[in-house]
Coordinates of C-alpha atoms in Angstrom, one line a residue:
M1 CA -97.4 194.2 83.5
N2 CA -99.3 193.6 86.7
K3 CA -102.9 194.4 86.6
K4 CA -102.9 196.3 90.0
T5 CA -100.8 199.4 90.5
V6 CA -100.5 201.7 93.5
L7 CA -99.0 205.2 93.4
I8 CA -97.2 206.1 96.7
L9 CA -96.6 209.8 97.2
G10 CA -93.9 210.6 99.7
A11 CA -92.3 207.2 99.1
K12 CA -89.0 207.8 101.0
S13 CA -90.5 207.7 104.5
D14 CA -90.2 204.6 106.7
M15 CA -94.0 204.1 106.6
A16 CA -94.1 204.5 102.9
L17 CA -91.4 201.8 102.4
A18 CA -93.3 199.4 104.7
L19 CA -96.4 200.0 102.6
A20 CA -94.4 199.5 99.4
Y21 CA -93.3 196.0 100.6
Q22 CA -96.8 195.2 101.9
Y23 CA -98.6 196.0 98.6
S24 CA -95.9 194.4 96.4
Q25 CA -96.1 191.3 98.5
Q26 CA -99.8 191.2 97.5
G27 CA -99.0 191.5 93.8
Y28 CA -99.3 195.2 93.3
S29 CA -97.0 197.1 90.9
L30 CA -95.6 200.2 92.4
Q31 CA -95.1 203.8 91.3
L32 CA -92.9 205.4 93.9
A33 CA -92.8 209.2 93.9
A34 CA -90.6 211.5 96.0
R35 CA -87.9 214.1 95.8
N36 CA -84.5 212.8 94.7
V37 CA -86.2 209.5 94.2
D38 CA -83.4 207.8 92.2
N39 CA -80.8 208.5 94.8
F40 CA -82.8 207.2 97.7
L41 CA -85.0 204.4 96.2
K42 CA -83.1 202.8 93.4
D43 CA -81.9 199.9 95.5
T44 CA -85.2 199.5 97.2
A45 CA -87.0 199.3 93.8
S46 CA -84.5 196.6 92.6
D47 CA -85.0 194.6 95.7
I48 CA -88.8 194.7 95.4
K49 CA -88.7 193.7 91.7
I50 CA -86.6 190.7 92.4
R51 CA -88.3 189.6 95.6
F52 CA -91.9 189.9 94.5
Q53 CA -91.7 189.9 90.7
V54 CA -93.7 193.1 90.3
D55 CA -93.1 196.2 88.3
V56 CA -91.6 199.2 90.1
S57 CA -91.1 202.7 88.6
L58 CA -89.6 205.7 90.2
H59 CA -90.9 209.3 89.7
E60 CA -89.6 212.6 90.8
F61 CA -92.2 214.5 92.8
D62 CA -92.0 217.6 95.0
I63 CA -95.2 218.4 97.0
V64 CA -94.3 222.1 97.1
N65 CA -94.0 222.4 93.3
S66 CA -97.7 222.5 92.5
S67 CA -97.1 223.8 89.0
N68 CA -95.8 220.4 88.0
Y69 CA -98.6 218.3 89.4
E70 CA -100.4 217.7 86.1
N71 CA -97.2 216.9 84.2
F72 CA -96.2 214.5 87.0
Y73 CA -99.5 212.6 87.1
H74 CA -100.1 212.4 83.4
S75 CA -96.5 211.2 82.8
L76 CA -97.0 208.1 84.8
P77 CA -96.7 204.9 82.8
K78 CA -100.3 204.0 83.6
S79 CA -103.1 205.4 85.7
P80 CA -102.9 203.7 89.1
E81 CA -105.8 201.8 90.7
G82 CA -104.9 203.3 94.1
V83 CA -102.9 206.1 95.6
I84 CA -101.4 206.5 99.1
C85 CA -100.4 210.0 100.2
L86 CA -97.8 209.9 102.9
V87 CA -96.3 213.3 102.3
G88 CA -95.6 215.0 105.7
Y89 CA -93.4 217.4 107.6
L90 CA -93.4 217.6 111.4
G91 CA -91.3 220.7 111.7
D92 CA -90.6 222.3 115.1
Q93 CA -93.5 224.1 116.8
N94 CA -91.3 226.4 118.9
T95 CA -89.3 227.5 115.9
A96 CA -92.3 227.8 113.6
Q97 CA -94.0 230.2 116.0
H98 CA -91.3 232.7 115.1
D99 CA -90.3 231.5 111.7
A100 CA -92.9 232.2 109.0
E101 CA -91.1 230.1 106.4
M102 CA -91.2 227.0 108.6
A103 CA -94.9 227.6 109.5
R104 CA -95.7 227.9 105.8
K105 CA -93.8 224.7 105.0
I106 CA -95.7 222.8 107.7
V107 CA -99.0 223.8 106.4
E108 CA -98.1 223.5 102.7
T109 CA -96.5 220.1 103.1
N110 CA -99.2 218.6 105.3
Y111 CA -102.3 220.2 103.9
T112 CA -102.2 222.5 100.8
G113 CA -100.0 220.2 98.7
P114 CA -101.7 216.9 99.5
V115 CA -105.1 218.5 98.9
S116 CA -104.1 219.8 95.5
I117 CA -102.5 216.6 94.2
L118 CA -105.3 214.4 95.5
N119 CA -107.9 216.7 93.9
L120 CA -106.3 216.1 90.6
I121 CA -106.2 212.4 91.1
A122 CA -109.7 212.3 92.4
N123 CA -111.0 213.9 89.2
D124 CA -109.3 211.1 87.2
F125 CA -110.8 208.4 89.4
E126 CA -114.2 209.9 89.3
K127 CA -114.1 210.0 85.5
R128 CA -113.0 206.3 85.4
K129 CA -115.5 205.4 88.2
T130 CA -113.0 203.2 90.0
G131 CA -110.0 203.5 92.3
W132 CA -109.1 204.1 96.0
I133 CA -107.3 206.8 97.9
I134 CA -105.5 206.5 101.2
G135 CA -104.6 209.7 103.0
I136 CA -102.3 209.5 106.0
S137 CA -103.4 212.1 108.6
S138 CA -102.6 212.0 112.3
V139 CA -104.1 211.8 115.7
A140 CA -102.5 215.2 116.2
G141 CA -105.4 216.6 114.1
D142 CA -108.0 215.4 116.6
R143 CA -107.3 218.3 119.1
G144 CA -104.9 221.2 119.1
R145 CA -102.1 220.8 121.6
Q146 CA -99.7 223.6 122.4
S147 CA -96.7 221.4 121.6
N148 CA -97.6 220.8 117.9
Y149 CA -100.7 222.8 116.9
L150 CA -99.3 224.0 113.6
Y151 CA -98.7 220.4 112.4
G152 CA -102.0 219.3 114.1
S153 CA -104.1 222.0 112.5
A154 CA -102.8 221.1 109.1
K155 CA -103.6 217.4 109.7
A156 CA -107.1 218.4 111.0
G157 CA -107.7 220.2 107.8
F158 CA -106.5 217.2 105.8
T159 CA -108.8 214.9 107.8
T160 CA -111.8 217.1 106.9
F161 CA -110.8 217.2 103.3
L162 CA -110.6 213.4 103.1
S163 CA -114.0 213.2 104.8
G164 CA -115.6 215.4 102.1
L165 CA -113.7 213.7 99.3
R166 CA -115.0 210.3 100.6
A167 CA -118.6 211.6 100.4
R168 CA -118.1 213.1 97.0
L169 CA -116.5 210.0 95.4
S170 CA -118.6 207.3 97.0
K171 CA -121.2 207.6 94.3
Y172 CA -118.5 206.9 91.7
N173 CA -117.2 203.7 93.2
V174 CA -114.1 205.3 94.5
H175 CA -113.1 204.5 98.1
V176 CA -111.3 207.0 100.4
L177 CA -109.6 205.8 103.6
T178 CA -108.4 208.2 106.3
V179 CA -105.5 206.9 108.4
K180 CA -104.7 208.4 111.8
P181 CA -101.5 207.0 113.1
G182 CA -100.3 207.6 116.7
F183 CA -96.7 207.3 117.6
V184 CA -94.7 205.5 115.0
A185 CA -90.9 204.8 115.2
T186 CA -89.7 206.6 112.0
A187 CA -87.0 208.9 111.0
M188 CA -89.4 211.8 111.5
T189 CA -89.9 211.0 115.1
K190 CA -86.4 209.8 116.0
D191 CA -85.6 212.9 118.1
L192 CA -88.8 212.6 120.1
E193 CA -89.0 210.7 123.4
L194 CA -91.8 208.3 122.6
P195 CA -93.3 205.9 125.1
P196 CA -92.3 202.4 123.8
F197 CA -95.7 200.8 124.8
L198 CA -97.6 203.3 122.7
T199 CA -95.2 203.4 119.7
A200 CA -95.8 201.2 116.7
Q201 CA -93.3 199.9 114.1
P202 CA -93.9 201.0 110.4
E203 CA -94.6 197.3 109.4
Q204 CA -97.4 197.1 111.9
V205 CA -99.0 200.2 110.6
A206 CA -98.6 199.1 107.0
K207 CA -100.5 195.9 107.8
D208 CA -103.3 197.8 109.5
I209 CA -103.6 200.1 106.5
Y210 CA -103.7 197.3 104.0
R211 CA -106.4 195.4 105.9
A212 CA -108.5 198.5 106.2
Q213 CA -108.2 199.4 102.5
Q214 CA -109.2 195.9 101.5
K215 CA -112.2 196.0 103.8
H216 CA -113.2 199.5 102.6
K217 CA -113.0 201.1 106.0
N218 CA -113.6 204.8 106.1
V219 CA -111.4 205.9 109.1
I220 CA -108.9 204.0 111.1
Y221 CA -106.6 204.7 114.0
T222 CA -103.3 202.8 114.1
R223 CA -102.6 201.2 116.3
W224 CA -106.2 200.6 117.3
F225 CA -105.9 201.8 120.9
W226 CA -105.3 205.4 119.7
R227 CA -109.1 205.7 119.0
W228 CA -109.7 205.4 122.7
I229 CA -106.8 207.5 123.8
M230 CA -108.0 210.3 121.5
F231 CA -111.6 209.8 122.7
I232 CA -110.4 210.6 126.2
V233 CA -108.3 213.6 125.0
K234 CA -111.2 215.1 123.1
T235 CA -113.5 214.9 126.2
I236 CA -111.3 216.9 128.5
P237 CA -113.0 220.3 129.1
E238 CA -111.2 223.2 127.4
N239 CA -110.6 225.1 130.7
M240 CA -108.7 222.0 131.9
F241 CA -107.1 221.2 128.6
K242 CA -105.4 224.5 128.1
K243 CA -103.5 224.1 131.4
L244 CA -102.0 220.8 130.4
N245 CA -98.4 221.0 129.4
F246 CA -98.4 218.7 126.4

């Protein structure tokens, strides 16, 4: 059994898979958690085991089923050293404005669910006085835009949660990293027209995240230039910003 284990929540996404390979390459065992995990990740788990000689276990996990969080976490083969939460749902802003169920799903998947499961894990890490947590937020949470403010508002709340969690756990030797990706070429964004020069590949983002976690960074934008893009976006006066069609 490897000494280092990372739990990846929302393990079916392209970014999650890139992180799974990144961490296993560094000697970490993996606990991959997602819905229908056996159907989607069985071959991936086998490939990682053979390629990097690490342990990989698959775990059924549904972010909207909060009643099963404790059973899920306590049934893991061992308590992980770190956890990465990549659970997310973009949804469709125009549809969600008139569809209460989609609006609820956006908020629950991107905020309520991640907050609840990470609270449970944080309590364990605090008790053990060790561990690290990575939460994948988004640049969309830095300012509300008319094209995706439901998703953005949920990510803004998640960013604030991670900030408070980082302050709470710092005295217990537990590190919390907030990651704010910009455009990333994934299945979730495949129907969006993304500018190629601003769009990162999942493997690039995974490398940025791994380096930041190893260096105990608090907040990172990935790729790096999004920090300056969002700085400019946040400085636009509200009277001008509300007239922008984006």
